[in-house]
Short mmCIF file of C-alpha atoms in Angstrom, two decimals:
data_model
loop_
_atom_site.label_atom_id
_atom_site.label_comp_id
_atom_site.label_asym_id
_atom_site.label_seq_id
_atom_site.Cartn_x
_atom_site.Cartn_y
_atom_site.Cartn_z
CA MET H 1 203.32 27.04 161.27
CA GLY H 2 200.06 28.50 159.99
CA SER H 3 197.68 26.35 157.96
CA THR H 4 196.24 27.91 154.82
CA MET H 5 193.84 25.09 153.94
CA SER H 6 191.52 22.59 155.62
CA SER H 7 192.89 20.04 158.08
CA THR H 8 192.66 17.14 155.61
CA LYS H 9 194.41 19.02 152.81
CA SER H 10 196.78 21.63 154.14
CA VAL H 11 199.71 23.79 153.15
CA GLU H 12 201.83 25.12 155.99
CA PHE H 13 204.73 27.57 155.91
CA ALA H 14 207.35 27.71 158.65
CA VAL H 15 207.70 31.38 157.72
CA PRO H 16 204.37 32.94 156.60
CA PRO H 17 204.74 34.59 153.15
CA ALA H 18 205.21 38.30 153.78
CA GLY H 19 206.99 41.33 152.35
CA ARG H 20 208.79 40.70 149.07
CA TYR H 21 208.48 36.92 149.51
CA ALA H 22 204.72 37.31 149.09
CA GLU H 23 205.50 38.46 145.53
CA ILE H 24 206.84 34.97 144.83
CA LEU H 25 204.49 32.97 147.06
CA THR H 26 201.29 34.33 145.51
CA PRO H 27 198.15 32.19 145.96
CA ASP H 28 198.34 31.08 142.31
CA ALA H 29 202.06 30.25 142.52
CA VAL H 30 201.54 28.25 145.72
CA ALA H 31 198.61 26.41 144.14
CA PHE H 32 200.80 25.53 141.16
CA VAL H 33 203.72 24.07 143.15
CA VAL H 34 201.37 22.32 145.58
CA GLY H 35 199.62 20.75 142.57
CA LEU H 36 202.98 19.39 141.39
CA GLN H 37 203.71 18.05 144.87
CA ARG H 38 200.36 16.26 145.11
CA ALA H 39 200.70 14.82 141.61
CA PHE H 40 204.30 13.60 141.82
CA ASN H 41 205.60 13.32 145.39
CA GLU H 42 204.54 9.68 145.86
CA ARG H 43 206.48 8.67 142.76
CA ARG H 44 209.46 10.70 143.97
CA LYS H 45 209.45 8.80 147.28
CA GLU H 46 209.11 5.45 145.48
CA LEU H 47 212.13 6.27 143.33
CA LEU H 48 214.15 7.19 146.41
CA GLN H 49 213.20 3.84 147.92
CA ALA H 50 214.38 2.19 144.71
CA ARG H 51 217.76 3.89 145.27
CA VAL H 52 217.93 2.32 148.74
CA ALA H 53 217.11 -1.13 147.35
CA ARG H 54 219.73 -0.71 144.60
CA GLN H 55 222.34 0.31 147.16
CA LYS H 56 221.65 -2.87 149.15
CA ARG H 57 222.29 -4.94 146.02
CA LEU H 58 225.51 -3.04 145.35
CA ASP H 59 226.60 -3.58 148.95
CA ALA H 60 225.97 -7.30 148.40
CA GLY H 61 228.34 -7.31 145.42
CA GLU H 62 226.15 -6.49 142.40
CA ARG H 63 227.91 -4.37 139.76
CA PRO H 64 226.19 -1.89 137.43
CA ASP H 65 225.82 -2.76 133.75
CA PHE H 66 223.88 -1.57 130.73
CA LEU H 67 220.23 -2.60 131.12
CA ASN H 68 218.90 -5.58 129.19
CA GLU H 69 215.32 -4.32 129.34
CA THR H 70 216.18 -1.10 127.50
CA LYS H 71 218.55 -2.56 124.91
CA LYS H 72 216.12 -1.65 122.12
CA ILE H 73 216.29 2.05 123.07
CA ARG H 74 220.10 1.98 122.92
CA GLU H 75 220.23 0.12 119.61
CA SER H 76 217.45 1.87 117.68
CA GLU H 77 217.84 5.13 115.76
CA TRP H 78 216.04 8.20 117.14
CA THR H 79 216.88 11.77 118.05
CA VAL H 80 215.67 14.28 120.62
CA ALA H 81 213.53 17.26 119.61
CA PRO H 82 215.43 20.08 117.81
CA LEU H 83 217.24 22.53 120.07
CA PRO H 84 216.06 26.14 120.40
CA ALA H 85 218.22 28.73 118.64
CA ASP H 86 219.73 30.09 121.85
CA LEU H 87 220.95 26.63 122.90
CA LEU H 88 222.90 25.81 119.75
CA ASP H 89 226.12 27.44 120.99
CA ARG H 90 227.00 26.76 124.65
CA ARG H 91 230.79 26.70 124.37
CA VAL H 92 231.43 28.15 127.82
CA GLU H 93 229.01 28.03 130.74
CA ILE H 94 229.55 29.63 134.13
CA THR H 95 227.85 28.41 137.30
CA GLY H 96 227.21 29.89 140.70
CA PRO H 97 224.71 30.53 143.49
CA VAL H 98 221.51 32.57 143.21
CA ASP H 99 223.08 35.53 145.02
CA ARG H 100 222.08 38.87 143.40
CA LYS H 101 225.57 40.24 142.67
CA MET H 102 226.75 36.81 141.50
CA ILE H 103 223.85 36.52 139.04
CA ILE H 104 224.67 39.90 137.45
CA ASN H 105 228.40 39.18 137.21
CA ALA H 106 227.82 35.71 135.75
CA LEU H 107 225.27 36.92 133.19
CA ASN H 108 227.74 39.67 132.21
CA SER H 109 230.81 37.39 132.17
CA GLY H 110 230.95 36.71 128.43
CA ALA H 111 229.93 33.07 128.94
CA LYS H 112 227.22 31.73 126.64
CA VAL H 113 225.21 30.29 129.54
CA PHE H 114 224.88 30.97 133.26
CA MET H 115 223.53 28.18 135.45
CA ALA H 116 221.96 29.67 138.57
CA ASP H 117 222.28 27.00 141.22
CA PHE H 118 219.77 26.24 143.96
CA GLU H 119 221.58 22.98 144.65
CA ASP H 120 225.31 22.40 145.29
CA SER H 121 226.22 26.12 145.44
CA THR H 122 223.39 27.27 147.72
CA THR H 123 222.65 26.55 151.36
CA PRO H 124 218.85 26.16 151.30
CA THR H 125 218.03 28.62 154.06
CA TRP H 126 214.59 30.14 153.56
CA ASP H 127 216.10 33.55 152.79
CA ASN H 128 218.56 32.11 150.25
CA VAL H 129 215.85 30.19 148.41
CA MET H 130 213.30 33.01 148.36
CA ASP H 131 215.83 35.76 147.58
CA GLY H 132 217.09 33.53 144.76
CA GLN H 133 213.64 33.31 143.20
CA LEU H 134 213.24 37.11 143.47
CA ASN H 135 216.68 37.67 141.95
CA LEU H 136 215.97 35.35 139.03
CA ARG H 137 212.58 36.95 138.38
CA ASP H 138 214.33 40.31 138.07
CA ALA H 139 217.14 38.85 135.95
CA VAL H 140 214.67 37.36 133.46
CA ARG H 141 213.04 40.78 133.06
CA ARG H 142 216.47 42.50 132.80
CA THR H 143 215.59 44.76 135.74
CA ILE H 144 218.10 43.26 138.17
CA THR H 145 220.55 45.75 139.74
CA PHE H 146 222.79 45.68 142.80
CA GLU H 147 224.38 48.43 144.88
CA ASP H 148 227.43 47.28 146.84
CA GLU H 149 227.36 49.27 150.08
CA LYS H 150 230.98 48.36 150.90
CA THR H 151 232.49 49.59 147.64
CA GLY H 152 229.80 51.97 146.40
CA LYS H 153 229.84 50.10 143.08
CA SER H 154 226.65 49.62 141.03
CA TYR H 155 225.86 46.53 138.98
CA LYS H 156 223.40 46.05 136.11
CA LEU H 157 223.01 43.75 133.11
CA ILE H 158 224.77 44.24 129.80
CA GLU H 159 222.84 44.40 126.51
CA LYS H 160 223.29 40.69 125.66
CA PRO H 161 223.74 38.65 128.84
CA ALA H 162 224.26 34.89 128.97
CA VAL H 163 221.37 32.46 128.47
CA LEU H 164 219.92 31.53 131.85
CA PHE H 165 219.58 27.96 133.16
CA VAL H 166 218.41 27.07 136.67
CA ARG H 167 219.54 24.02 138.63
CA ALA H 168 216.79 22.86 140.96
CA ARG H 169 217.60 20.73 143.98
CA GLY H 170 217.91 16.96 143.50
CA TRP H 171 215.05 14.51 144.07
CA HIS H 172 216.47 13.52 147.48
CA LEU H 173 216.26 17.04 148.96
CA GLU H 174 213.24 18.46 150.77
CA GLU H 175 212.04 22.01 151.31
CA ARG H 176 211.27 21.66 154.99
CA HIS H 177 209.93 25.21 155.34
CA VAL H 178 206.82 24.12 153.38
CA VAL H 179 204.66 21.18 154.48
CA VAL H 180 201.94 19.87 152.15
CA ASP H 181 199.35 17.48 153.58
CA GLY H 182 201.66 16.66 156.48
CA GLU H 183 204.78 15.99 154.37
CA PRO H 184 207.74 18.25 153.49
CA MET H 185 207.65 19.76 150.03
CA SER H 186 210.04 18.34 147.43
CA GLY H 187 212.91 20.80 147.00
CA SER H 188 213.04 19.88 143.29
CA LEU H 189 209.40 20.69 142.66
CA PHE H 190 209.54 23.85 144.78
CA ASP H 191 212.56 25.32 142.95
CA PHE H 192 211.36 24.26 139.50
CA GLY H 193 207.73 25.19 140.06
CA LEU H 194 208.24 28.70 141.38
CA TYR H 195 210.77 29.60 138.67
CA ALA H 196 208.61 28.15 135.87
CA PHE H 197 205.41 29.74 137.18
CA HIS H 198 206.84 33.25 137.34
CA ASN H 199 209.17 33.18 134.34
CA ALA H 200 208.24 30.61 131.66
CA LYS H 201 205.96 32.88 129.62
CA GLU H 202 208.25 35.89 130.03
CA LEU H 203 211.28 33.89 128.85
CA LEU H 204 209.41 32.57 125.80
CA ALA H 205 208.21 36.07 124.93
CA ARG H 206 211.85 37.20 124.98
CA GLY H 207 212.93 34.48 122.55
CA SER H 208 214.40 32.13 125.14
CA GLY H 209 212.68 29.59 127.38
CA PRO H 210 212.52 27.94 130.79
CA TYR H 211 215.78 26.00 130.81
CA PHE H 212 216.93 23.73 133.63
CA TYR H 213 219.81 21.59 134.83
CA LEU H 214 218.72 18.36 136.55
CA PRO H 215 221.13 16.96 139.16
CA LYS H 216 221.95 13.69 140.94
CA MET H 217 219.71 11.33 138.97
CA GLU H 218 220.49 7.62 139.21
CA SER H 219 218.12 6.12 136.61
CA HIS H 220 216.02 6.83 133.53
CA LEU H 221 212.90 6.36 135.66
CA GLU H 222 213.92 9.47 137.60
CA ALA H 223 214.24 11.28 134.26
CA ARG H 224 210.77 10.03 133.31
CA LEU H 225 209.39 11.64 136.45
CA TRP H 226 210.95 14.97 135.49
CA ASN H 227 209.48 14.68 132.00
CA ASP H 228 206.01 14.07 133.40
CA VAL H 229 206.45 17.11 135.67
CA PHE H 230 207.37 19.19 132.61
CA VAL H 231 204.34 17.96 130.64
CA GLN H 232 201.93 18.86 133.46
CA ALA H 233 203.64 22.23 134.02
CA GLU H 234 203.43 23.16 130.33
CA SER H 235 199.75 22.25 130.25
CA GLU H 236 198.88 24.20 133.40
CA LEU H 237 200.97 27.25 132.43
CA GLY H 238 199.53 27.33 128.92
CA ILE H 239 202.89 27.21 127.15
CA PRO H 240 203.68 25.07 124.07
CA ALA H 241 204.57 21.43 124.65
CA GLY H 242 208.34 20.97 124.59
CA SER H 243 209.04 24.59 125.68
CA ILE H 244 210.84 23.45 128.82
CA LYS H 245 214.35 22.19 128.09
CA ALA H 246 216.64 20.38 130.51
CA THR H 247 220.26 19.29 130.56
CA VAL H 248 220.87 16.29 132.79
CA LEU H 249 224.05 16.15 134.83
CA ILE H 250 225.56 12.69 134.51
CA GLU H 251 227.10 12.85 137.96
CA THR H 252 226.35 9.40 139.34
CA ILE H 253 228.06 6.20 138.28
CA LEU H 254 224.64 4.55 137.83
CA ALA H 255 223.37 7.20 135.41
CA SER H 256 226.42 6.66 133.16
CA PHE H 257 224.93 3.26 132.24
CA GLU H 258 221.59 4.85 131.27
CA MET H 259 222.56 7.90 129.18
CA ASP H 260 220.56 6.81 126.10
CA GLU H 261 217.55 5.96 128.24
CA ILE H 262 217.68 9.31 130.06
CA LEU H 263 217.72 11.18 126.74
CA TRP H 264 214.86 8.98 125.51
CA GLU H 265 212.69 9.78 128.51
CA LEU H 266 213.28 13.51 128.09
CA LYS H 267 213.48 13.56 124.30
CA ASP H 268 210.85 16.31 123.81
CA HIS H 269 212.50 18.35 126.58
CA SER H 270 216.18 17.43 126.31
CA ALA H 271 219.01 19.95 126.01
CA GLY H 272 221.62 17.21 126.39
CA LEU H 273 223.90 15.81 129.06
CA ASN H 274 226.73 17.24 131.15
CA CYS H 275 229.71 15.49 132.76
CA GLY H 276 229.39 16.49 136.43
CA ARG H 277 232.88 15.29 137.26
CA TRP H 278 233.16 16.04 140.99
CA ASP H 279 229.86 14.48 141.99
CA TYR H 280 230.68 11.56 139.69
CA ILE H 281 233.82 10.78 141.68
CA PHE H 282 231.84 11.12 144.91
CA SER H 283 229.18 8.77 143.54
CA PHE H 284 231.83 6.19 142.60
CA ILE H 285 233.07 6.13 146.20
CA LYS H 286 229.56 6.12 147.66
CA LYS H 287 227.99 3.43 145.50
CA PHE H 288 230.88 1.01 146.13
CA ALA H 289 231.33 1.93 149.79
CA GLY H 290 230.69 -1.69 150.75
CA ASP H 291 233.60 -2.98 148.64
CA GLU H 292 236.95 -2.75 150.43
CA SER H 293 238.82 -3.39 147.17
CA VAL H 294 237.61 -0.05 145.77
CA LEU H 295 240.07 2.54 147.10
CA LEU H 296 240.55 5.83 145.30
CA PRO H 297 243.83 7.75 145.55
CA ASP H 298 244.12 11.41 146.56
CA ARG H 299 241.48 13.59 144.90
CA GLY H 300 244.14 15.51 142.97
CA GLN H 301 245.15 12.30 141.20
CA VAL H 302 241.60 11.44 140.06
CA THR H 303 241.66 13.61 136.94
CA MET H 304 239.69 13.44 133.70
CA THR H 305 242.64 11.61 132.13
CA THR H 306 242.08 8.52 134.33
CA HIS H 307 240.54 5.69 132.34
CA PHE H 308 237.15 5.53 134.03
CA MET H 309 236.64 9.32 133.82
CA ARG H 310 237.79 9.61 130.20
CA SER H 311 235.56 6.66 129.28
CA TYR H 312 232.46 8.28 130.76
CA SER H 313 233.27 11.60 129.08
CA LYS H 314 233.63 10.02 125.65
CA LEU H 315 230.52 7.88 126.14
CA CYS H 316 228.60 11.07 126.92
CA ILE H 317 229.83 12.65 123.65
CA LYS H 318 229.02 9.58 121.58
CA THR H 319 225.55 9.19 123.09
CA CYS H 320 224.53 12.85 122.83
CA HIS H 321 225.80 13.37 119.30
CA ARG H 322 224.11 10.25 118.03
CA ARG H 323 220.84 11.69 119.40
CA LYS H 324 221.55 15.20 117.97
CA VAL H 325 221.98 17.01 121.27
CA SER H 326 224.73 18.77 123.26
CA ALA H 327 227.39 16.96 125.30
CA MET H 328 228.72 19.42 127.88
CA GLY H 329 232.10 19.03 129.51
CA GLY H 330 233.04 19.38 133.16
CA MET H 331 233.87 22.09 135.66
CA SER H 332 237.11 23.96 136.06
CA ALA H 333 236.95 25.11 139.67
CA PHE H 334 240.17 27.14 139.45
CA ILE H 335 240.17 30.78 140.65
CA PRO H 336 242.80 33.17 139.26
CA ILE H 337 245.67 33.74 141.72
CA LYS H 338 246.29 37.49 141.49
CA SER H 339 248.99 37.46 144.14
CA ASP H 340 251.22 34.88 142.42
CA PRO H 341 251.61 35.23 138.63
CA VAL H 342 253.83 32.14 138.34
CA ALA H 343 251.38 29.88 140.22
CA ASN H 344 248.55 31.48 138.24
CA GLU H 345 250.14 30.66 134.89
CA THR H 346 250.89 27.09 136.00
CA ALA H 347 247.23 26.60 136.93
CA LEU H 348 246.03 28.23 133.70
CA ARG H 349 248.16 25.79 131.69
CA GLN H 350 246.33 22.92 133.41
CA VAL H 351 242.96 24.54 132.69
CA ARG H 352 243.84 25.01 129.01
CA ALA H 353 244.98 21.38 128.71
CA ASP H 354 241.72 20.21 130.33
CA LYS H 355 239.57 22.31 127.98
CA GLU H 356 241.70 21.30 124.98
CA ARG H 357 241.04 17.63 125.74
CA GLU H 358 237.30 18.27 126.10
CA ALA H 359 237.04 20.28 122.88
CA THR H 360 239.21 17.86 120.88
CA ASP H 361 237.28 14.82 122.12
CA GLY H 362 234.06 16.44 120.91
CA HIS H 363 232.36 18.20 123.80
CA ASP H 364 230.13 21.10 122.75
CA GLY H 365 231.06 23.29 125.70
CA THR H 366 232.53 23.37 129.17
CA TRP H 367 231.99 24.79 132.66
CA VAL H 368 233.93 27.37 134.66
CA ALA H 369 233.33 28.69 138.18
CA HIS H 370 234.94 32.13 137.88
CA PRO H 371 234.45 34.98 135.36
CA GLY H 372 238.22 35.23 135.00
CA LEU H 373 238.28 31.80 133.37
CA VAL H 374 235.64 32.56 130.73
CA PRO H 375 238.11 34.06 128.20
CA VAL H 376 240.59 31.23 128.84
CA ALA H 377 238.01 28.52 128.08
CA LEU H 378 236.53 30.53 125.19
CA ALA H 379 239.91 30.84 123.50
CA VAL H 380 240.33 27.05 123.47
CA PHE H 381 236.82 26.29 122.21
CA ASP H 382 236.90 29.11 119.64
CA ARG H 383 240.07 27.63 118.17
CA VAL H 384 239.05 23.97 118.22
CA MET H 385 235.33 24.55 117.55
CA PRO H 386 234.79 27.49 115.15
CA GLN H 387 231.25 26.25 114.46
CA PRO H 388 228.44 26.61 117.11
CA ASN H 389 228.77 23.01 118.34
CA GLN H 390 230.25 19.61 117.46
CA ILE H 391 227.05 17.58 117.36
CA SER H 392 228.00 16.47 113.84
CA LYS H 393 231.15 14.85 115.30
CA GLN H 394 230.02 11.26 115.71
CA LEU H 395 231.97 8.52 117.52
CA PRO H 396 230.39 5.37 116.05
CA ASP H 397 233.47 3.23 116.65
CA TYR H 398 233.92 4.18 120.30
CA GLN H 399 232.68 1.48 122.67
CA ALA H 400 232.66 1.92 126.44
CA THR H 401 232.21 -1.30 128.37
CA ALA H 402 231.12 -1.73 131.97
CA GLU H 403 234.76 -2.57 132.74
CA ASP H 404 235.88 0.77 131.29
CA LEU H 405 233.40 2.71 133.42
CA LEU H 406 234.21 0.77 136.59
CA GLN H 407 238.04 0.66 136.39
CA VAL H 408 239.37 1.90 139.73
CA PRO H 409 242.08 4.52 139.14
CA GLU H 410 245.57 3.80 140.44
CA GLY H 411 247.59 6.20 142.54
CA SER H 412 248.73 6.92 146.07
CA ILE H 413 247.07 7.99 149.28
CA THR H 414 249.15 10.55 151.13
CA GLU H 415 249.17 12.43 154.42
CA ALA H 416 248.86 15.64 152.37
CA GLY H 417 245.74 14.17 150.77
CA VAL H 418 244.22 13.44 154.17
CA ARG H 419 245.06 16.96 155.34
CA GLN H 420 243.58 18.50 152.17
CA ASN H 421 240.34 16.54 152.54
CA VAL H 422 239.98 17.66 156.16
CA ALA H 423 240.70 21.29 155.27
CA VAL H 424 238.30 21.39 152.31
CA GLY H 425 235.57 19.47 154.14
CA LEU H 426 235.76 21.65 157.23
CA GLY H 427 236.21 24.90 155.32
CA TYR H 428 233.20 24.20 153.13
CA VAL H 429 230.84 22.83 155.78
CA GLU H 430 231.46 25.71 158.20
CA ALA H 431 230.52 28.19 155.44
CA TRP H 432 227.49 26.10 154.44
CA LEU H 433 226.24 26.15 158.05
CA ARG H 434 226.47 29.96 157.93
CA GLY H 435 224.34 30.03 154.78
CA ILE H 436 227.13 30.24 152.19
CA GLY H 437 227.10 27.39 149.66
CA CYS H 438 229.98 28.37 147.36
CA VAL H 439 233.41 28.97 148.91
CA PRO H 440 236.88 29.85 147.56
CA LEU H 441 239.41 27.48 149.19
CA PHE H 442 243.03 26.95 148.14
CA ASN H 443 242.52 28.73 144.80
CA LEU H 444 239.52 26.58 143.90
CA MET H 445 235.83 27.43 144.03
CA GLU H 446 234.41 24.64 146.15
CA ASP H 447 230.78 23.59 146.33
CA ALA H 448 229.00 20.66 147.96
CA ALA H 449 230.34 18.17 145.40
CA THR H 450 233.98 18.67 146.34
CA ALA H 451 233.16 18.65 150.04
CA GLU H 452 231.36 15.36 149.43
CA ILE H 453 234.49 13.86 147.82
CA SER H 454 236.59 15.05 150.76
CA ARG H 455 234.49 13.47 153.48
CA ALA H 456 233.75 10.38 151.34
CA GLN H 457 237.45 9.72 150.85
CA LEU H 458 238.12 10.10 154.57
CA TRP H 459 235.32 7.60 155.33
CA GLN H 460 236.57 5.17 152.68
CA TRP H 461 240.21 5.36 153.74
CA VAL H 462 239.38 4.89 157.45
CA HIS H 463 236.84 2.08 157.04
CA HIS H 464 238.77 0.20 154.35
CA LYS H 465 242.03 0.49 156.30
CA ALA H 466 243.87 2.37 153.58
CA VAL H 467 247.66 2.56 153.84
CA MET H 468 249.41 5.77 152.85
CA ASP H 469 252.52 5.99 150.70
CA ASP H 470 254.62 6.23 153.87
CA GLY H 471 253.32 2.85 155.05
CA LEU H 472 251.09 4.24 157.83
CA PRO H 473 247.35 3.53 157.96
CA VAL H 474 244.64 6.21 157.76
CA THR H 475 242.83 6.04 161.10
CA VAL H 476 240.04 7.88 162.89
CA GLU H 477 242.65 9.20 165.31
CA MET H 478 244.68 10.63 162.46
CA VAL H 479 241.61 12.37 161.00
CA ASP H 480 240.71 13.71 164.46
CA SER H 481 244.24 15.07 164.83
CA GLU H 482 244.04 16.85 161.47
CA ILE H 483 240.64 18.30 162.42
CA ALA H 484 242.09 19.53 165.71
CA ASP H 485 244.94 21.22 163.81
CA GLU H 486 242.46 22.92 161.46
CA LEU H 487 240.39 24.10 164.41
CA GLY H 488 243.52 25.52 166.02
CA ARG H 489 244.29 27.53 162.88
CA ALA H 490 240.69 28.70 162.65
CA ARG H 491 240.58 29.79 166.28
CA ALA H 492 243.57 32.05 165.66
CA ASN H 493 242.27 33.56 162.43
CA VAL H 494 238.47 33.85 162.40
CA SER H 495 235.75 35.56 164.41
CA SER H 496 233.99 33.83 167.29
CA GLU H 497 230.85 33.45 165.15
CA ARG H 498 232.79 31.69 162.42
CA PHE H 499 234.69 29.57 164.92
CA SER H 500 231.35 28.38 166.32
CA ALA H 501 230.45 27.24 162.79
CA TYR H 502 233.84 25.49 162.54
CA LEU H 503 233.08 23.57 165.73
CA ARG H 504 229.68 22.48 164.38
CA ALA H 505 231.31 21.52 161.07
CA ALA H 506 233.98 19.48 162.88
CA GLU H 507 231.31 17.66 164.87
CA LEU H 508 229.44 16.79 161.66
CA MET H 509 232.61 15.69 159.85
CA GLN H 510 233.58 13.43 162.75
CA GLU H 511 230.09 11.90 162.82
CA LEU H 512 230.23 11.23 159.06
CA VAL H 513 233.72 9.69 159.16
CA ARG H 514 232.84 7.47 162.13
CA ALA H 515 229.45 6.28 160.80
CA PRO H 516 229.58 2.49 160.34
CA LYS H 517 227.46 2.82 157.17
CA PHE H 518 228.25 5.51 154.62
CA THR H 519 225.93 8.53 154.92
CA GLU H 520 224.47 9.18 151.48
CA PHE H 521 224.63 13.01 151.39
CA LEU H 522 226.32 15.35 153.86
CA THR H 523 223.86 18.13 152.92
CA VAL H 524 220.98 16.20 154.51
CA PRO H 525 222.32 16.17 158.12
CA ALA H 526 223.80 19.65 157.50
CA TYR H 527 220.31 20.88 156.54
CA GLU H 528 219.02 19.56 159.88
CA LYS H 529 221.60 21.74 161.62
CA VAL H 530 220.59 24.79 159.56
CA LEU H 531 216.92 24.21 160.40
CA ALA H 532 217.81 23.86 164.08
CA GLU H 533 219.41 27.31 163.87
CA GLY H 534 216.08 28.65 162.56
CA LEU H 535 217.50 29.60 159.13
#
């Protein structure tokens, strides 16, 4: 690493800024993100310590509830700042990694919004992160193009592409390629800071703005930190206060008890809340990992129609609409099955039913992972929601209690469920270790959230001595056997390079399943493996 400042105050890069990356890591841009790091990293670390302390209380039997100390915020009447014109209609949003071709296809997909994802869809190799920033800079300026050498096809933006959001990494993730004053840079501040520095003024000049998705938060104090970051960034960039807008993903069970408070903290910068369903299920398993009575059935049975998921979805709608802001629905991860029209139509029926429920309940939009699903979701929302949004649809009589949000869904645990979790976990992690953070598996577009559910369920079933529907227990030996079977299939079907990644993925999965205490995020130890590979 080469120091660029004095020994007491230093900024070091594992890879010195050079070539096109120097266009992003300009001295002024680096000074801006380093300023954010120095101003806010201590608070970030304190909030992460507060998560650890909270987890210890949960492990000891404490259960989440609505906060007494913020009751006044929940009960008083207030609204967030008015939404910008280009955020009034968000009926279908598409998400994906910051890959150049993906960005063009998503912006051209017909969706109202594209969320470019530095988090669950992107392995944070240095090249992925820096190329992503370059790609987004070009997308904002409408100069982004792509030439596919394999097909000879050219890609460029249409006249009216989707509105661009960026999902920065969560507070818990570090950018280990940059060290500031002896400590790794916050991945959140790095992703947010570079994008805002290079694009905020340009976006505003084009009639849009710097819009973000904020992941994995567990409390309103974490939202307060983001708000303070936004205030400092607006001041330093010389853009109007309130220009930055952010939608918060409610994807942890703890955040579902603080929706009002999160909107309150971000009220000058809020673009609403989103139901991040897959991470929410993962969080439910993780936060109650110490309670052997909490056993979730196969992932396929934990749908949005289960009581605890439907309750959190409707609470999101009620809370957002009361505060005059958007309540976004969840992800459909389905990928069209071109080879099997019958299976394709069966899956599409499920997608339509899911989107129908969201639109009818009152959501203002929904997520899809594939351009082929955009017209399917649009058709449902266009029919149910002819107006730009449903913010006027209030749910004053709906009351969600702590019991509603914490009701463990019923269902069965099956050998097929164990096998599916092993296959998805392995298939995703091996791709992640090769630098690919978004993977089509079994006709679904999988990202880190679904891999997290897979390995979390395996841990929970093994450590809580779950019994399958055939009367047999889920054991470490059974999981090992399924992993061995998957490795056997991989050995016969993939290259030696990919099989090496499968072996590393299997090793990580086995470590995570065996760990006596639940490992909070699989992407943290996986990142260590990526760094060890020099990526």
